[in-house]
Amino acid sequence: IYERDTTGDPIPYGQHTVTQPKPGEDLVLTIDRVLQEMAEQYLADGMKEHRAKGGSIIVMDPMTGEILALATSPGLKFSSLEEDLSGGGDDALSLLRNRAVTDLYEPGSVMKIITAAAAIDAGVVGPNTEYVDTGIVYIENVPLKNWDDGSYGKQTMTGVLQNSINSGAVFMQQALGTKRFQQYLDAFGFGKPTGVDLQGEASGIFRRPEDDGYSPVDVATQSFGQSISVTPMQMMQAVAAAINGGNLIAPHVVKARIKPDGTRVDVPPQVVGRAISPQTSDTIRQMLGAVVSQDPDGWGRNPSRYTAGGKSGTANVPVWGTYDETQIVSFIGFAPLESPKILVLVKLDENGDGKTGTVAGGPIFAKFTDDALRYLSVRPEKGPSAVSR
């Protein structure tokens, strides 16, 4: 700090203060470079196969909140940094943001995981509770149909997840009631930042009864992932809580800090709340296992070497109070089923082939999971190399 004249030059014998620099800390990241490379390659291949304009693959340890890999596209490449940013404008600036924490989207049927967890935790339904699906439910005279316009007849709540039945999600939401359902949305972390140690995190949005323009249709559609906007990181945090015993854990990418003197300070997992009971979490894991193991059409969402659970999502993009034909598809899953080591979100934006989250995202999850758990030295549970117990 120094005194200067009108030309900007230091004034001789003026005030002059020097603050000596201090060495900064080194960071140890949770990111595993091998899993990161795998995630980037699987994302690139998936986008090419399904003609998607963008996407994300996030890999988390659901017990600790450690982010093991985080791939997003499109993104900045240092190999073409000058060329990518030379044009300026919004397109260039968009390459600088981390879409996993800044971009909002409607998750679609992945949200049925949270609806089922809430309803079971509150005791208003169980996995075998039955209802009759007629293919349509009316809320305020507004018809809400199933994703395929089909009807499934008598179903259990497990069947609702297996067949991704919208009316079944509304059935669970109505059993909870609006106030209690949205209290669970709060408990799962929706509508606020996760606290991940990355810049630019968005909060997410869902309409409440006290908000302008609210309609009972809003909360009904929230149950199956419409009228609610989330970030990919929020979805990871919520589903992690659903399967890890009920703990809402802050995602993080910093594992430890190394001080200038070499002292290591570990960053412990941070539990920020409890979403559901351990018993409910156990039930949800089994229900999601039934979703993945039911593969009658050879969709390929079931890993070949490990037990797993998961759920797909397919949502159109909202535009001025309605939806266009642009799709965002996703699949979120975990493995192994009884003791999850990884939680994986596969998300493809604007896939040109029009395939659903099950067909487009499920196989990417399954193949990535087999490769990732083999790399992490997790003993196979299926196949010729599995060991009987």
XYZ file of C-alpha atoms in Angstrom:
389
model
C 0.000 0.000 0.000
C 1.539 3.342 -0.960
C 0.737 6.984 -1.571
C 0.806 7.977 -5.252
C 0.614 11.175 -7.256
C -1.893 12.083 -9.976
C 0.098 10.131 -12.563
C 0.009 6.978 -10.432
C 3.686 7.061 -9.432
C 4.698 6.469 -5.797
C 5.331 9.695 -3.826
C 8.915 9.735 -2.526
C 9.035 9.323 1.239
C 5.245 8.899 1.329
C 3.482 6.239 3.365
C 4.499 2.758 2.269
C 3.278 -0.451 3.896
C 4.153 -3.986 2.846
C 2.176 -7.033 3.995
C 4.313 -10.097 3.652
C 2.682 -12.928 1.649
C 1.682 -16.094 3.453
C 1.900 -19.535 1.871
C -1.516 -20.928 0.990
C -2.906 -24.346 1.843
C -2.942 -27.332 -0.476
C -6.208 -29.158 -1.031
C -6.777 -32.901 -1.193
C -9.864 -33.537 -3.303
C -12.436 -36.299 -3.018
C -12.338 -36.615 -6.824
C -10.812 -39.890 -7.979
C -8.972 -39.254 -11.237
C -9.742 -42.717 -12.634
C -13.467 -42.454 -11.884
C -13.431 -38.909 -13.251
C -11.927 -40.056 -16.539
C -14.450 -42.902 -16.717
C -17.362 -40.533 -16.048
C -16.221 -38.095 -18.736
C -15.858 -40.885 -21.280
C -19.222 -42.488 -20.467
C -20.890 -39.070 -20.687
C -19.290 -38.292 -24.051
C -20.276 -41.694 -25.428
C -23.830 -41.382 -24.082
C -24.301 -37.929 -25.557
C -23.079 -39.151 -28.928
C -25.260 -42.274 -28.917
C -28.425 -40.421 -27.924
C -27.634 -37.164 -29.735
C -27.834 -35.104 -26.553
C -26.820 -31.452 -26.391
C -25.458 -31.709 -22.853
C -25.426 -33.772 -19.709
C -23.874 -34.729 -16.389
C -22.578 -37.779 -14.581
C -22.049 -37.387 -10.844
C -20.628 -40.107 -8.600
C -20.982 -39.806 -4.825
C -20.264 -41.901 -1.774
C -23.801 -41.749 -0.306
C -22.564 -42.447 3.221
C -20.091 -39.547 3.415
C -21.180 -37.084 0.730
C -17.777 -37.284 -0.988
C -18.025 -36.469 -4.712
C -15.858 -39.084 -6.433
C -16.422 -37.829 -9.991
C -18.235 -34.904 -11.558
C -18.469 -34.669 -15.337
C -20.555 -32.051 -17.138
C -20.915 -31.092 -20.786
C -20.633 -28.756 -22.571
C -17.786 -27.332 -20.558
C -14.497 -25.526 -20.738
C -11.509 -27.362 -22.188
C -8.087 -25.948 -21.424
C -6.810 -27.363 -24.713
C -9.119 -24.964 -26.585
C -9.483 -22.246 -23.933
C -8.543 -19.250 -26.094
C -10.690 -20.356 -29.019
C -13.737 -21.154 -26.849
C -13.714 -17.785 -25.057
C -12.646 -15.583 -27.967
C -16.175 -15.045 -29.250
C -17.454 -13.717 -25.928
C -21.171 -13.518 -25.242
C -23.487 -15.848 -23.334
C -22.283 -18.989 -25.106
C -18.705 -18.405 -23.970
C -19.741 -17.526 -20.419
C -21.909 -20.638 -20.184
C -18.769 -22.760 -20.509
C -17.490 -21.309 -17.243
C -20.339 -22.523 -15.055
C -20.549 -25.862 -13.270
C -23.896 -27.135 -14.525
C -24.189 -29.729 -11.757
C -24.697 -26.962 -9.198
C -25.894 -23.951 -11.215
C -28.510 -25.351 -13.623
C -32.087 -26.137 -12.608
C -34.283 -28.787 -14.216
C -37.473 -30.680 -13.463
C -36.342 -34.185 -12.427
C -39.403 -36.107 -13.538
C -40.054 -39.554 -12.097
C -36.823 -39.705 -10.107
C -38.797 -37.614 -7.604
C -41.059 -40.619 -6.932
C -38.228 -41.968 -4.762
C -38.698 -39.015 -2.422
C -42.511 -39.199 -2.511
C -42.449 -42.894 -1.590
C -39.860 -42.330 1.138
C -41.956 -39.551 2.660
C -45.226 -41.500 2.574
C -43.665 -44.644 4.041
C -41.805 -42.697 6.721
C -45.028 -40.957 7.749
C -46.776 -44.331 7.978
C -49.567 -43.493 5.530
C -48.567 -46.272 3.126
C -46.285 -49.293 3.045
C -44.470 -50.943 0.140
C -47.376 -53.385 -0.307
C -50.233 -50.893 0.106
C -52.611 -51.382 -2.824
C -54.634 -48.979 -4.933
C -56.280 -49.197 -8.345
C -54.730 -47.189 -11.164
C -57.221 -46.113 -13.827
C -54.579 -44.269 -15.819
C -55.773 -40.797 -14.868
C -56.432 -38.699 -11.771
C -58.258 -35.370 -11.660
C -57.011 -32.497 -9.496
C -59.181 -29.364 -9.608
C -60.693 -30.830 -12.809
C -57.234 -31.004 -14.373
C -56.456 -34.507 -15.733
C -53.073 -35.942 -14.764
C -52.149 -38.993 -16.823
C -49.449 -41.630 -16.627
C -46.303 -41.163 -18.662
C -47.413 -43.683 -21.303
C -51.141 -42.856 -21.130
C -51.637 -46.401 -19.846
C -53.495 -47.815 -16.852
C -52.041 -50.508 -14.605
C -55.008 -51.685 -12.523
C -54.367 -52.931 -9.002
C -50.867 -51.935 -7.911
C -48.700 -51.792 -4.801
C -46.472 -48.852 -3.922
C -43.498 -50.932 -5.076
C -45.314 -51.390 -8.371
C -45.742 -47.616 -8.585
C -41.960 -47.262 -8.621
C -41.409 -50.243 -10.913
C -43.876 -48.994 -13.511
C -43.315 -45.277 -12.787
C -47.017 -44.573 -12.312
C -47.846 -40.875 -11.953
C -51.265 -41.493 -10.415
C -49.624 -43.671 -7.771
C -47.301 -40.831 -6.804
C -50.323 -38.545 -6.485
C -52.025 -41.221 -4.354
C -49.077 -41.153 -1.929
C -48.951 -37.350 -1.904
C -52.643 -37.079 -1.136
C -52.289 -39.609 1.670
C -49.638 -37.334 3.164
C -51.444 -34.054 2.570
C -49.897 -30.906 1.133
C -48.327 -29.544 4.308
C -46.667 -32.773 5.396
C -45.502 -33.633 1.864
C -43.776 -30.287 1.473
C -42.268 -30.597 4.940
C -40.557 -33.732 3.665
C -39.369 -31.843 0.573
C -37.739 -29.400 2.988
C -36.268 -32.240 5.029
C -34.715 -33.721 1.874
C -33.041 -30.396 1.107
C -35.106 -29.096 -1.794
C -35.513 -25.354 -2.205
C -32.161 -24.495 -0.642
C -28.462 -24.951 -1.493
C -26.807 -28.231 -0.522
C -23.759 -26.386 0.821
C -21.377 -28.123 -1.585
C -17.962 -26.417 -1.653
C -18.322 -25.242 -5.273
C -19.179 -21.767 -6.533
C -22.460 -20.567 -7.964
C -24.851 -23.083 -6.411
C -28.539 -22.471 -7.126
C -31.265 -23.011 -4.522
C -33.982 -24.765 -6.480
C -37.672 -23.849 -6.570
C -41.005 -25.387 -5.682
C -44.300 -23.573 -5.290
C -46.030 -23.538 -1.904
C -49.682 -22.771 -1.012
C -48.761 -19.257 0.174
C -47.104 -18.382 -3.156
C -48.865 -16.363 -5.834
C -50.524 -18.489 -8.472
C -50.421 -21.686 -6.391
C -52.840 -24.457 -7.311
C -53.375 -27.913 -5.774
C -52.224 -29.189 -9.162
C -48.740 -27.906 -8.278
C -48.249 -30.137 -5.252
C -49.807 -33.117 -7.041
C -47.362 -32.837 -9.943
C -44.460 -32.234 -7.552
C -44.991 -35.816 -6.408
C -43.821 -37.087 -9.805
C -41.193 -34.442 -10.496
C -42.962 -31.586 -12.232
C -43.611 -28.090 -10.807
C -40.353 -28.470 -8.893
C -36.904 -27.453 -10.098
C -33.711 -28.887 -8.661
C -30.014 -28.997 -9.405
C -28.328 -32.337 -10.144
C -26.406 -31.946 -6.879
C -29.640 -31.466 -4.903
C -31.049 -34.642 -6.426
C -27.902 -36.518 -5.405
C -28.109 -35.250 -1.830
C -31.793 -36.168 -1.511
C -31.487 -39.697 -2.924
C -28.369 -40.297 -0.822
C -30.463 -39.536 2.263
C -33.155 -41.929 1.040
C -30.706 -44.866 0.874
C -28.001 -44.160 3.470
C -30.128 -44.557 6.570
C -31.894 -41.217 6.366
C -29.081 -38.716 6.930
C -29.010 -35.547 4.818
C -25.292 -35.043 4.191
C -23.644 -32.009 2.586
C -21.887 -33.023 -0.652
C -18.241 -31.968 -0.761
C -15.177 -32.124 -2.990
C -12.507 -31.164 -0.426
C -11.264 -34.168 1.540
C -8.462 -32.465 3.475
C -6.366 -29.303 3.718
C -2.576 -29.376 3.956
C -1.142 -26.433 5.894
C 2.192 -24.840 4.890
C 3.945 -26.729 7.687
C 2.690 -30.034 6.284
C -0.066 -30.573 8.843
C -3.085 -32.339 7.362
C -6.563 -31.285 8.474
C -9.238 -33.735 7.330
C -12.696 -32.452 6.391
C -15.231 -34.772 8.053
C -18.674 -35.566 6.582
C -21.246 -32.998 7.631
C -24.707 -34.286 8.510
C -27.071 -31.333 8.100
C -30.351 -33.040 8.937
C -32.419 -36.207 9.089
C -34.888 -36.838 6.296
C -36.344 -40.262 7.185
C -35.821 -43.091 9.641
C -33.249 -45.864 9.103
C -36.100 -48.354 8.777
C -37.730 -46.350 5.987
C -34.376 -46.057 4.237
C -33.973 -49.845 4.320
C -37.435 -50.236 2.789
C -36.727 -47.721 0.018
C -33.488 -49.509 -0.908
C -35.382 -52.772 -1.342
C -38.115 -51.094 -3.397
C -35.524 -49.493 -5.685
C -33.798 -52.855 -5.959
C -37.097 -54.268 -7.246
C -37.170 -51.484 -9.862
C -33.750 -52.373 -11.258
C -34.150 -56.154 -11.072
C -37.420 -55.959 -13.039
C -36.026 -55.798 -16.564
C -38.539 -57.645 -18.776
C -37.709 -55.758 -21.952
C -33.944 -56.018 -21.669
C -33.470 -52.335 -20.940
C -30.019 -53.011 -19.501
C -30.329 -50.926 -16.339
C -29.236 -53.831 -14.093
C -25.454 -54.126 -13.529
C -24.159 -57.562 -14.505
C -21.882 -58.059 -11.498
C -23.547 -56.201 -8.615
C -26.942 -55.844 -6.997
C -28.301 -52.344 -7.394
C -31.283 -50.057 -7.030
C -32.390 -47.015 -8.961
C -35.052 -45.003 -10.737
C -35.367 -43.269 -14.085
C -36.715 -39.835 -14.895
C -38.015 -38.346 -18.135
C -39.220 -34.747 -18.181
C -40.035 -32.180 -20.815
C -38.767 -28.623 -20.520
C -41.330 -26.101 -19.180
C -41.943 -23.099 -21.446
C -44.368 -20.294 -20.514
C -46.753 -22.382 -18.448
C -46.657 -25.460 -20.654
C -44.109 -28.012 -21.892
C -42.322 -28.341 -25.200
C -41.085 -31.561 -26.765
C -37.519 -31.114 -25.517
C -36.546 -33.889 -23.101
C -34.227 -34.121 -20.125
C -33.708 -37.780 -19.222
C -31.933 -39.226 -16.232
C -31.255 -42.324 -14.206
C -30.067 -42.336 -10.608
C -28.887 -45.570 -9.033
C -26.661 -47.093 -6.391
C -24.761 -50.299 -5.712
C -24.319 -52.663 -3.995
C -27.932 -52.859 -2.837
C -27.399 -53.674 0.841
C -24.320 -51.547 1.428
C -24.113 -48.813 -1.218
C -20.586 -47.695 -2.100
C -21.531 -45.350 -4.940
C -24.541 -43.323 -5.995
C -24.544 -42.376 -9.679
C -26.643 -39.799 -11.529
C -26.689 -39.976 -15.330
C -28.425 -36.990 -16.947
C -28.753 -36.276 -20.681
C -30.107 -32.947 -21.915
C -32.204 -32.668 -25.078
C -31.504 -36.179 -26.337
C -32.323 -36.196 -30.016
C -33.438 -39.825 -30.194
C -36.375 -39.268 -27.823
C -35.611 -42.299 -25.657
C -36.676 -42.307 -21.995
C -34.499 -42.147 -18.906
C -34.824 -45.899 -18.478
C -33.680 -46.726 -22.009
C -31.098 -43.948 -22.436
C -29.721 -43.473 -18.906
C -30.209 -46.922 -17.371
C -27.623 -48.814 -19.461
C -25.027 -46.078 -18.908
C -25.561 -46.423 -15.153
C -25.307 -50.217 -15.270
C -22.114 -50.357 -17.313
C -20.452 -47.530 -15.418
C -21.333 -49.163 -12.083
C -19.774 -52.489 -13.091
C -16.557 -50.747 -14.144
C -16.435 -48.349 -11.191
C -16.985 -50.953 -8.464
C -14.478 -53.298 -10.064
C -11.937 -50.451 -10.000
C -12.814 -49.775 -6.335
C -12.095 -53.467 -5.560
C -15.653 -54.202 -4.463
C -16.203 -57.964 -4.595
C -18.646 -58.957 -7.369
C -22.004 -60.315 -6.200
C -23.044 -61.869 -9.500
C -21.338 -63.652 -12.358
C -18.576 -66.283 -12.438
C -16.185 -64.335 -10.188
C -18.734 -63.841 -7.400
C -17.968 -65.563 -4.103
C -20.795 -67.318 -2.282
C -21.333 -66.292 1.307
